[in-house]
Coordinates of C-alpha atoms and ligand atoms in Angstrom, one line a residue:
M1075 CA 45.7 -82.0 -128.9
A1076 CA 46.1 -82.6 -125.2
M1077 CA 43.4 -83.8 -122.9
Q1078 CA 42.2 -81.0 -120.7
T1079 CA 42.4 -82.8 -117.0
I1080 CA 40.9 -80.6 -114.1
P1081 CA 42.4 -82.0 -110.5
V1082 CA 39.7 -82.8 -108.3
D1083 CA 39.5 -81.5 -104.8
P1084 CA 41.8 -83.2 -102.0
F1085 CA 40.1 -85.9 -100.6
D1086 CA 40.1 -89.3 -98.1
L1087 CA 39.0 -92.3 -100.3
T1088 CA 38.1 -95.1 -98.0
I1089 CA 37.7 -98.8 -100.0
F1090 CA 36.1 -101.2 -98.1
G1091 CA 36.8 -104.6 -99.3
A1092 CA 40.4 -103.2 -100.9
T1093 CA 42.0 -106.3 -101.1
G1094 CA 39.6 -107.6 -103.3
D1095 CA 38.7 -108.5 -107.0
L1096 CA 37.4 -105.3 -107.9
A1097 CA 39.1 -103.1 -105.8
T1098 CA 42.7 -104.4 -107.1
R1099 CA 41.6 -104.7 -110.7
K1100 CA 39.8 -101.5 -111.1
I1101 CA 39.5 -99.2 -108.6
L1102 CA 43.0 -98.9 -107.4
P1103 CA 45.0 -99.0 -111.1
G1104 CA 42.2 -96.6 -112.1
L1105 CA 43.2 -94.1 -109.6
F1106 CA 46.6 -94.5 -110.3
R1107 CA 46.0 -93.6 -113.6
R1108 CA 44.1 -90.5 -112.6
M1109 CA 47.0 -89.4 -110.4
R1110 CA 49.3 -89.8 -113.6
A1111 CA 47.0 -87.6 -115.5
G1112 CA 47.4 -85.2 -112.9
Q1113 CA 44.0 -85.3 -111.7
M1114 CA 44.4 -86.9 -108.3
P1115 CA 45.9 -84.1 -106.2
K1116 CA 49.1 -85.0 -104.3
E1117 CA 46.9 -84.0 -101.1
A1118 CA 44.3 -87.1 -101.9
R1119 CA 44.7 -90.0 -99.6
I1120 CA 43.3 -93.5 -100.5
I1121 CA 42.5 -95.4 -97.2
G1122 CA 42.2 -99.3 -98.1
A1123 CA 40.0 -101.2 -95.4
A1124 CA 39.3 -105.0 -95.2
R1125 CA 39.3 -107.9 -93.2
T1126 CA 42.8 -109.2 -93.9
E1127 CA 45.3 -108.6 -91.1
M1128 CA 48.2 -107.0 -93.1
T1129 CA 50.4 -104.0 -92.6
R1130 CA 50.2 -100.7 -94.6
D1131 CA 53.5 -101.9 -96.5
D1132 CA 52.2 -105.4 -97.3
F1133 CA 48.9 -103.3 -98.7
R1134 CA 51.1 -101.0 -100.7
A1135 CA 53.0 -104.1 -102.1
L1136 CA 49.6 -105.7 -103.1
V1137 CA 48.5 -102.4 -104.7
K1138 CA 52.0 -102.3 -106.7
T1139 CA 51.4 -105.7 -108.0
S1140 CA 47.8 -104.6 -108.9
I1141 CA 48.9 -101.9 -110.9
C1142 CA 51.8 -103.4 -112.7
T1143 CA 49.3 -106.2 -113.7
A1144 CA 46.4 -103.9 -114.6
C1145 CA 48.5 -101.0 -116.5
N1146 CA 50.6 -101.2 -119.5
P1147 CA 54.1 -101.5 -117.9
E1148 CA 55.8 -98.9 -120.3
N1149 CA 53.2 -96.4 -118.9
V1150 CA 54.2 -97.2 -115.2
Q1151 CA 57.0 -94.8 -114.0
K1152 CA 58.9 -95.8 -111.0
S1153 CA 58.3 -92.3 -109.4
D1154 CA 54.7 -91.9 -110.4
L1155 CA 54.2 -95.4 -108.4
K1156 CA 56.1 -94.2 -105.5
R1157 CA 54.2 -91.2 -105.0
F1158 CA 51.0 -93.3 -105.4
L1159 CA 51.7 -95.6 -102.9
N1160 CA 52.8 -92.6 -100.5
Q1161 CA 49.2 -91.6 -100.7
I1162 CA 47.8 -95.2 -99.8
D1163 CA 47.1 -96.2 -96.1
Y1164 CA 45.5 -99.4 -94.9
L1165 CA 43.3 -100.5 -92.0
K1166 CA 42.4 -104.0 -90.9
L1167 CA 38.7 -103.5 -90.4
D1168 CA 36.2 -106.3 -89.9
V1169 CA 32.8 -104.2 -90.7
F1170 CA 31.2 -106.6 -87.8
A1171 CA 33.9 -105.5 -85.3
D1172 CA 33.1 -102.3 -83.5
T1173 CA 36.6 -102.1 -82.1
D1174 CA 38.0 -102.0 -85.7
W1175 CA 35.6 -99.0 -86.5
H1176 CA 37.0 -97.0 -83.7
R1177 CA 40.3 -97.1 -85.8
L1178 CA 39.1 -95.3 -88.6
K1179 CA 38.0 -92.2 -87.1
P1180 CA 41.8 -91.0 -86.5
M1181 CA 42.8 -91.9 -90.3
L1182 CA 40.1 -89.6 -91.7
R1183 CA 41.3 -85.6 -92.2
K1184 CA 39.1 -82.7 -91.6
D1185 CA 38.0 -80.2 -94.6
V1186 CA 38.6 -82.8 -97.4
V1187 CA 36.1 -84.7 -99.3
H1188 CA 35.2 -87.9 -97.9
A1189 CA 33.8 -90.8 -99.9
F1190 CA 33.1 -94.4 -98.8
Y1191 CA 33.8 -97.2 -101.4
F1192 CA 31.5 -100.2 -100.4
S1193 CA 33.5 -102.5 -102.6
V1194 CA 32.0 -105.5 -100.7
G1195 CA 29.4 -108.4 -101.0
P1196 CA 25.7 -106.6 -100.8
G1197 CA 25.0 -108.3 -97.7
L1198 CA 27.4 -105.5 -95.8
F1199 CA 26.3 -102.4 -97.5
G1200 CA 23.7 -101.9 -95.0
R1201 CA 25.9 -102.7 -91.9
I1202 CA 28.6 -100.4 -93.2
A1203 CA 26.3 -97.6 -93.9
R1204 CA 25.1 -97.5 -90.2
C1205 CA 28.4 -97.8 -88.7
L1206 CA 29.8 -94.6 -90.9
K1207 CA 27.1 -93.1 -89.2
E1208 CA 26.9 -94.5 -85.6
H1209 CA 30.7 -94.0 -85.0
N1210 CA 30.6 -90.7 -86.7
L1211 CA 32.6 -91.3 -89.3
A1212 CA 30.5 -89.5 -92.3
G1213 CA 29.1 -86.2 -92.1
D1214 CA 26.1 -84.5 -94.3
D1215 CA 28.8 -83.9 -97.4
A1216 CA 30.0 -87.1 -97.3
R1217 CA 29.4 -89.7 -100.6
I1218 CA 28.8 -93.4 -100.4
V1219 CA 29.4 -95.6 -103.6
V1220 CA 27.6 -98.6 -104.0
E1221 CA 28.5 -101.4 -106.3
K1222 CA 26.0 -103.9 -108.2
P1223 CA 24.1 -105.8 -107.5
F1224 CA 21.5 -103.1 -106.0
G1225 CA 19.0 -105.7 -104.7
R1226 CA 18.1 -109.2 -106.4
D1227 CA 14.4 -108.1 -106.6
L1228 CA 12.3 -105.1 -106.0
A1229 CA 11.6 -106.1 -102.4
S1230 CA 15.4 -106.2 -101.5
A1231 CA 16.3 -103.1 -103.6
K1232 CA 13.4 -101.3 -101.7
Q1233 CA 15.0 -102.6 -98.5
L1234 CA 18.2 -101.7 -99.5
N1235 CA 17.3 -98.3 -100.3
T1236 CA 15.6 -97.7 -97.2
D1237 CA 18.8 -98.7 -95.1
L1238 CA 21.2 -96.5 -96.8
R1239 CA 18.6 -93.6 -96.9
S1240 CA 18.4 -94.4 -93.0
Y1241 CA 21.8 -93.0 -92.6
F1242 CA 22.6 -90.9 -95.9
H1243 CA 20.8 -88.4 -98.0
E1244 CA 19.8 -89.5 -101.3
R1245 CA 22.3 -86.8 -102.7
Q1246 CA 24.9 -88.9 -100.8
I1247 CA 24.3 -92.0 -102.7
Y1248 CA 26.4 -92.8 -105.6
R1249 CA 24.9 -96.4 -107.4
I1250 CA 27.6 -97.3 -109.8
D1251 CA 26.8 -99.0 -113.1
H1252 CA 29.9 -98.8 -114.9
Y1253 CA 28.3 -98.7 -118.3
L1254 CA 27.6 -95.2 -117.6
G1255 CA 31.4 -94.3 -117.1
K1256 CA 32.1 -95.8 -120.7
E1257 CA 33.0 -93.0 -123.1
T1258 CA 30.6 -94.2 -126.0
V1259 CA 27.6 -94.4 -123.6
Q1260 CA 28.0 -90.7 -122.7
N1261 CA 28.9 -89.9 -126.4
L1262 CA 25.4 -91.4 -127.0
M1263 CA 24.0 -88.7 -125.3
A1264 CA 26.5 -86.1 -127.2
I1265 CA 25.4 -87.3 -130.5
R1266 CA 21.6 -86.9 -129.6
F1267 CA 21.8 -83.6 -127.9
A1268 CA 24.5 -81.6 -129.4
N1269 CA 23.6 -82.5 -132.9
S1270 CA 21.0 -81.1 -134.8
L1271 CA 21.1 -84.0 -137.5
F1272 CA 19.6 -87.0 -135.2
E1273 CA 17.4 -85.7 -132.7
P1274 CA 14.4 -84.5 -135.6
L1275 CA 14.7 -88.3 -136.7
W1276 CA 15.0 -90.0 -133.4
N1277 CA 11.1 -91.1 -133.3
S1278 CA 8.5 -93.6 -134.5
H1279 CA 8.2 -91.6 -137.7
H1280 CA 11.6 -92.4 -138.8
I1281 CA 13.0 -95.2 -136.7
D1282 CA 11.8 -98.8 -137.3
H1283 CA 13.7 -100.5 -134.5
V1284 CA 16.6 -100.3 -131.9
Q1285 CA 18.7 -103.5 -131.1
I1286 CA 20.8 -103.4 -128.1
T1287 CA 23.3 -106.2 -127.8
V1288 CA 25.8 -107.0 -124.9
A1289 CA 27.5 -110.2 -126.0
E1290 CA 30.3 -112.1 -124.2
S1291 CA 32.4 -114.8 -125.6
L1292 CA 33.8 -115.9 -122.4
S1293 CA 31.9 -118.6 -120.3
V1294 CA 31.1 -118.3 -116.7
E1295 CA 33.6 -120.8 -115.7
G1296 CA 35.0 -120.1 -112.3
R1297 CA 32.6 -118.1 -110.9
G1298 CA 29.4 -120.4 -112.4
T1299 CA 28.0 -121.0 -108.8
Y1300 CA 28.0 -117.1 -108.2
Y1301 CA 26.7 -116.5 -111.4
D1302 CA 23.8 -119.0 -111.2
K1303 CA 22.3 -117.2 -108.3
S1304 CA 21.5 -114.3 -110.8
G1305 CA 21.4 -115.1 -114.3
A1306 CA 21.4 -112.8 -117.2
M1307 CA 18.5 -110.8 -116.5
R1308 CA 19.7 -109.8 -113.0
D1309 CA 23.2 -109.4 -114.1
M1310 CA 22.7 -107.5 -117.4
V1311 CA 19.3 -106.2 -118.2
Q1312 CA 18.1 -104.7 -115.1
N1313 CA 21.1 -102.6 -115.0
H1314 CA 23.2 -102.0 -117.8
M1315 CA 21.0 -102.8 -120.5
M1316 CA 18.5 -100.8 -118.9
Q1317 CA 20.3 -97.9 -118.7
L1318 CA 21.3 -97.9 -122.3
L1319 CA 17.8 -98.3 -123.3
C1320 CA 17.1 -95.2 -121.3
L1321 CA 19.6 -93.3 -122.7
T1322 CA 18.6 -94.2 -126.4
A1323 CA 14.9 -93.5 -125.6
M1324 CA 14.6 -90.6 -123.3
E1325 CA 13.6 -87.3 -124.2
P1326 CA 16.1 -84.6 -123.9
P1327 CA 16.6 -83.3 -120.4
S1328 CA 16.4 -79.3 -119.8
K1329 CA 20.2 -79.8 -119.0
F1330 CA 22.8 -82.2 -118.4
E1331 CA 22.4 -82.5 -114.5
A1332 CA 21.9 -85.4 -112.3
D1333 CA 18.3 -84.9 -111.4
A1334 CA 17.1 -83.5 -114.7
V1335 CA 18.6 -86.8 -116.8
R1336 CA 17.6 -89.0 -114.1
D1337 CA 14.1 -87.6 -114.3
E1338 CA 13.6 -88.3 -118.1
K1339 CA 15.4 -92.1 -117.5
L1340 CA 12.7 -93.0 -115.1
K1341 CA 10.1 -91.6 -117.2
V1342 CA 11.1 -94.4 -119.9
I1343 CA 11.5 -97.0 -117.6
R1344 CA 7.6 -96.1 -116.0
A1345 CA 6.6 -96.3 -119.8
L1346 CA 8.0 -99.7 -120.6
E1347 CA 4.8 -102.0 -121.5
P1348 CA 5.1 -105.4 -119.4
V1349 CA 7.2 -107.8 -121.5
S1350 CA 4.9 -111.0 -122.6
T1351 CA 6.4 -114.2 -122.2
D1352 CA 5.9 -114.8 -125.8
D1353 CA 8.5 -111.6 -126.2
V1354 CA 11.5 -113.0 -124.1
V1355 CA 13.8 -115.9 -124.8
R1356 CA 16.3 -117.4 -122.2
G1357 CA 18.9 -119.8 -122.9
Q1358 CA 21.9 -121.7 -121.8
Y1359 CA 25.1 -122.7 -123.6
L1360 CA 26.4 -126.2 -124.2
G1361 CA 29.8 -126.6 -124.3
S1362 CA 32.2 -128.7 -126.6
G1363 CA 32.1 -131.5 -124.1
A1364 CA 29.5 -132.5 -121.2
Q1365 CA 32.1 -130.6 -118.6
D1366 CA 31.9 -127.4 -120.7
D1367 CA 28.4 -126.4 -120.6
Y1368 CA 26.8 -124.1 -118.6
K1369 CA 25.1 -126.7 -115.9
S1370 CA 28.7 -128.0 -115.5
H1371 CA 30.1 -124.6 -115.0
A1372 CA 27.3 -123.9 -112.5
E1373 CA 27.7 -127.0 -110.9
N1374 CA 24.2 -127.6 -110.6
P1375 CA 22.7 -130.4 -113.2
N1376 CA 19.2 -128.8 -112.7
T1377 CA 20.1 -125.4 -113.1
V1378 CA 17.1 -123.3 -115.1
T1379 CA 19.2 -119.9 -114.6
E1380 CA 19.4 -118.2 -118.0
S1381 CA 22.9 -117.5 -119.6
Y1382 CA 21.3 -115.9 -122.4
V1383 CA 18.2 -113.6 -122.7
A1384 CA 16.7 -111.8 -125.4
L1385 CA 13.4 -109.6 -125.4
R1386 CA 11.2 -107.0 -127.0
A1387 CA 10.6 -104.0 -125.2
D1388 CA 7.8 -101.7 -126.2
I1389 CA 7.8 -98.2 -124.8
S1390 CA 4.4 -96.8 -124.4
N1391 CA 4.8 -93.2 -125.4
W1392 CA 4.4 -90.6 -128.4
R1393 CA 8.0 -90.9 -129.5
W1394 CA 8.2 -94.4 -129.4
A1395 CA 4.7 -96.2 -130.1
G1396 CA 5.5 -98.9 -132.6
V1397 CA 9.2 -99.2 -132.3
P1398 CA 10.4 -102.2 -130.9
F1399 CA 13.6 -101.9 -128.9
Y1400 CA 15.3 -105.7 -128.7
L1401 CA 17.6 -106.7 -126.0
R1402 CA 20.0 -109.4 -126.4
T1403 CA 22.6 -110.5 -123.9
G1404 CA 24.4 -113.6 -123.1
K1405 CA 27.5 -115.4 -122.3
R1406 CA 29.6 -117.6 -124.5
L1407 CA 28.6 -116.2 -127.8
R1408 CA 30.3 -116.0 -131.3
D1409 CA 32.1 -112.8 -130.1
R1410 CA 32.5 -110.0 -127.3
V1411 CA 30.5 -107.1 -128.6
S1412 CA 28.5 -104.2 -127.0
E1413 CA 26.5 -102.0 -129.3
I1414 CA 23.3 -99.8 -129.9
V1415 CA 21.9 -100.3 -133.3
V1416 CA 19.6 -97.7 -134.5
V1417 CA 17.7 -98.9 -137.8
F1418 CA 15.9 -96.0 -139.7
K1419 CA 13.1 -96.8 -141.9
H1420 CA 13.3 -97.2 -145.8
A1421 CA 13.1 -94.0 -147.6
P1422 CA 9.3 -93.6 -148.6
H1423 CA 9.5 -93.9 -152.0
S1424 CA 12.1 -95.3 -154.9
I1425 CA 12.8 -93.0 -157.5
F1426 CA 15.3 -95.3 -159.1
G1427 CA 13.2 -98.0 -160.5
F1428 CA 13.4 -102.0 -160.4
G1429 CA 16.7 -102.2 -161.9
A1430 CA 18.4 -100.0 -159.4
A1431 CA 17.2 -102.3 -156.1
R1432 CA 15.9 -100.5 -153.4
G1433 CA 18.3 -98.7 -151.0
G1434 CA 19.0 -100.2 -147.8
R1435 CA 18.1 -98.7 -144.5
N1436 CA 20.3 -95.8 -142.6
V1437 CA 21.7 -97.7 -139.6
L1438 CA 23.7 -95.9 -136.9
T1439 CA 25.8 -98.5 -134.9
I1440 CA 27.1 -97.0 -131.7
R1441 CA 29.8 -99.5 -130.6
L1442 CA 30.5 -99.7 -126.9
Q1443 CA 33.3 -102.6 -127.1
P1444 CA 35.2 -103.7 -129.1
D1445 CA 37.0 -100.7 -131.1
E1446 CA 34.5 -97.9 -129.3
G1447 CA 33.2 -95.6 -132.2
I1448 CA 30.1 -94.9 -134.5
T1449 CA 29.1 -96.3 -137.8
L1450 CA 26.3 -94.6 -140.3
R1451 CA 25.2 -97.0 -142.9
V1452 CA 24.3 -95.3 -145.9
T1453 CA 23.2 -96.0 -149.5
I1454 CA 25.3 -94.6 -152.2
K1455 CA 25.5 -95.2 -156.1
D1456 CA 27.6 -98.1 -157.1
P1457 CA 30.8 -96.3 -159.0
G1458 CA 31.3 -96.9 -162.3
P1459 CA 28.9 -97.1 -166.0
G1460 CA 26.1 -99.4 -166.2
G1461 CA 23.1 -97.3 -164.8
M1462 CA 22.1 -96.2 -161.3
R1463 CA 22.6 -99.5 -159.3
L1464 CA 22.6 -98.5 -155.5
R1465 CA 25.1 -99.6 -152.5
E1466 CA 25.3 -99.7 -149.2
V1467 CA 28.3 -98.5 -147.4
P1468 CA 29.5 -97.5 -143.9
L1469 CA 30.5 -94.0 -142.9
D1470 CA 33.0 -95.1 -140.0
M1471 CA 34.6 -93.8 -137.3
S1472 CA 36.8 -95.4 -134.4
F1473 CA 37.4 -93.3 -131.3
A1474 CA 41.0 -94.9 -131.3
E1475 CA 42.0 -94.0 -134.8
A1476 CA 40.3 -90.6 -135.0
L1477 CA 41.1 -89.2 -131.2
S1478 CA 44.3 -91.4 -130.6
A1479 CA 46.5 -88.8 -128.8
E1480 CA 43.5 -88.1 -126.4
V1481 CA 42.0 -92.0 -126.2
D1482 CA 45.5 -93.2 -124.5
G1483 CA 45.0 -91.2 -121.9
M1484 CA 41.2 -91.3 -121.4
P1485 CA 40.0 -92.7 -118.3
D1486 CA 38.3 -95.8 -118.2
A1487 CA 34.4 -96.4 -116.7
Y1488 CA 35.7 -96.8 -113.0
E1489 CA 38.1 -94.2 -112.8
R1490 CA 35.8 -91.5 -114.6
L1491 CA 32.9 -92.4 -112.0
I1492 CA 35.1 -92.2 -109.1
M1493 CA 36.2 -88.7 -110.1
D1494 CA 32.8 -87.6 -110.7
V1495 CA 32.1 -88.9 -106.9
I1496 CA 34.8 -86.5 -105.5
R1497 CA 33.3 -83.5 -107.5
G1498 CA 29.9 -84.5 -106.1
N1499 CA 28.3 -84.7 -109.6
Q1500 CA 25.6 -87.6 -109.4
T1501 CA 24.4 -87.4 -113.4
L1502 CA 26.2 -90.7 -114.3
F1503 CA 24.9 -92.8 -111.3
M1504 CA 21.6 -94.4 -110.7
R1505 CA 18.9 -92.9 -108.5
G1506 CA 17.0 -95.1 -106.1
D1507 CA 13.4 -94.5 -107.7
E1508 CA 15.2 -95.5 -111.2
V1509 CA 16.9 -98.8 -109.9
E1510 CA 13.4 -99.8 -108.0
A1511 CA 11.6 -98.9 -111.4
A1512 CA 13.8 -101.1 -113.3
W1513 CA 13.3 -104.2 -110.6
A1514 CA 9.4 -103.8 -111.1
W1515 CA 10.0 -104.2 -115.0
V1516 CA 11.9 -107.4 -114.9
D1517 CA 10.5 -108.9 -111.8
P1518 CA 7.3 -110.4 -113.4
L1519 CA 9.3 -111.9 -115.7
I1520 CA 11.8 -113.5 -113.1
D1521 CA 8.8 -114.8 -111.4
V1522 CA 7.1 -116.2 -114.2
W1523 CA 10.2 -118.2 -114.9
A1524 CA 10.7 -119.4 -111.3
A1525 CA 7.3 -121.1 -111.7
D1526 CA 8.0 -122.2 -115.2
T1527 CA 8.7 -126.1 -115.7
K1528 CA 10.0 -125.1 -119.6
L1529 CA 13.8 -125.3 -119.7
P1530 CA 15.9 -122.4 -121.0
Q1531 CA 16.6 -122.9 -124.6
S1532 CA 20.2 -124.3 -125.5
Y1533 CA 22.5 -122.7 -127.6
D1534 CA 25.9 -123.6 -129.0
A1535 CA 29.0 -122.1 -127.7
G1536 CA 30.4 -119.4 -130.1
S1537 CA 27.1 -119.2 -131.9
Q1538 CA 24.6 -116.3 -132.1
G1539 CA 22.4 -117.6 -129.4
P1540 CA 19.3 -119.7 -129.4
E1541 CA 16.9 -120.3 -132.4
D1542 CA 14.3 -118.8 -130.5
A1543 CA 15.9 -115.4 -130.5
L1544 CA 16.2 -115.4 -134.4
H1545 CA 12.8 -116.2 -134.7
L1546 CA 11.7 -113.4 -131.9
L1547 CA 12.7 -111.0 -134.7
A1548 CA 12.0 -112.9 -137.6
R1549 CA 8.4 -113.3 -136.5
D1550 CA 8.1 -109.2 -137.1
G1551 CA 10.0 -109.1 -140.3
R1552 CA 13.5 -108.2 -138.7
R1553 CA 16.8 -110.0 -138.3
W1554 CA 19.5 -109.5 -135.7
R1555 CA 22.9 -107.6 -136.6
R1556 CA 25.5 -110.7 -136.5
I1557 CA 27.4 -110.8 -133.6
G1558 CA 31.0 -110.8 -134.7
G1559 CA 30.5 -109.0 -138.1
D1560 CA 28.3 -108.4 -141.0
S1561 CA 25.1 -106.4 -142.0
Ligands
NAD2701 P1 35.8 -109.9 -103.4 O1 35.0 -111.3 -102.6 O2 37.2 -110.3 -104.6 O3 36.3 -109.0 -102.2 C1 35.7 -108.9 -101.3 C2 36.3 -107.7 -100.2 O4 35.4 -107.6 -99.3 C3 37.9 -108.4 -99.6 O5 38.7 -107.4 -99.4 C4 37.5 -108.8 -98.6 O6 38.4 -108.7 -97.4 C5 36.3 -107.8 -98.1 N1 35.4 -108.2 -97.0 C6 34.8 -109.3 -96.8 N2 33.8 -109.6 -95.7 C7 34.4 -108.5 -95.1 C8 33.9 -108.0 -93.5 N3 33.3 -108.7 -92.8 N4 34.7 -106.9 -93.2 C9 35.4 -106.1 -94.0 N5 35.7 -106.6 -95.3 C10 35.3 -107.5 -95.6 O7 34.6 -109.0 -104.0 P2 34.8 -108.4 -105.5 O8 34.5 -109.2 -106.7 O9 36.0 -107.4 -105.3 O10 33.3 -107.6 -105.3 C11 33.3 -106.5 -104.8 C12 31.8 -105.9 -104.7 O11 31.8 -105.3 -106.2 C13 30.6 -106.9 -104.6 O12 29.3 -106.2 -104.4 C14 30.5 -107.4 -106.3 O13 29.2 -107.5 -106.6 C15 30.4 -105.9 -106.7 N6 31.3 -105.9 -108.2 C16 32.6 -106.7 -108.6 C17 32.7 -106.7 -109.7 C18 34.1 -107.3 -110.0 O14 34.3 -107.4 -111.0 N7 34.9 -108.2 -109.3 C19 32.1 -106.0 -110.9 C20 30.7 -105.5 -110.6 C21 30.7 -105.6 -109.3

């Protein structure tokens, strides 16, 4: 079955920072794929804006190279590429030069959707928002797209919200968390709210605990000095992991609409108990040699920034009282894995007697990467004679296998979210109050660490993480699902 693609309205999308890493690796190739899928209309225009002095043809050549690098060359037809490049313009614009801003106005057309993507460092967000208004470039229907990081603590996030809201309404601000654009993350909502099977069990009566893992096998080499200013808590927990936690734990919204969904997510964040320092572990990876550990990559022998964090989160509401949500994320771990694991309670009584062994727990695993899909572990009878012995088997569904024809043309997270911006749909974007509430929850931990003399615990490259993270669950009588395959 071919995937249904509904073209969006004609638009002018201005990308600030169009020569940068994000724009050339994700945004522009993503837009190319949307054009090829028939979703980006031929009347759409992309205006690349950046500090670099270059001609439109130079920029088009850069975009061509980016697309050929990012997309499967077999899928890049010359005619598609030509058409896409024809829809692209370039403006040398230093956001601090007023004279440059004047040159943007004549490039924007009337009667199309106007969107402005801030693919630049966060220090420029406020300035760009102000210039767009002062130079009369963005009307009341224009949209601005803001990249992460959205602040580095509650105070800076509040300031950024104030700056942006001085010039734009909340309904015009699209704060990107690309995790929300992932197919499986949206599927999490479909699984919960489009099936009658799971939701009645989705509570403390039936669920023992939840594990959310975002593990990376790569180190921070090459961008260690940048990473060292943030660390795993700011880089992953406050945003991506918080979003996964919210979608797993939230109440059913009355509609799949932006504010209905975001209201429910906000309630989850506000119901989170403060995390005690006993319930959090931070780590730093070691390398195969002295030049290969986190400290060397960060170029800071005294750094106390964490490349790993694990914590226990508790949600104080009726649905989740007594059900811990264990979160862990880190660099240079055994494998690259993102998943949500919902571990159900044991059946209340075993009828099969001692010899059968107790049935295992049902475990629902929602895999975000690699191999997006869902696995439900169930207990069955071990086949063959010899009485009633039990064994656990996975009911496994890989999206790539089950939906291969459709998965091939499926938009990746960025391209899906950009199309939502053009459609004016904010459901998969974070609202300002959500971001602030998330910072309010992680800030106290970051503050404690800043004053703490205790160093993060070391862990070996390619391992499961620091020892203390294993104890975090072991002391509660539980254990992590192994990173890189297992139980
Ligand atoms: P980058 O350094 O590669 O690119 C920055 C871009 O900003 C360049 O095009 C540069 O010309 C432009 N720029 C810098 N100063 C400017 C000025 N004064 N006027 C006009 N343009 C100016 O950065 P990046 O990695 O592409 O990241 C861009 C934003 O996206 C950042 O906020 C980053 O945190 C965020 N982000 C990036 C990634 C990623 O994978 N690269 C992932 C998530 C979020």
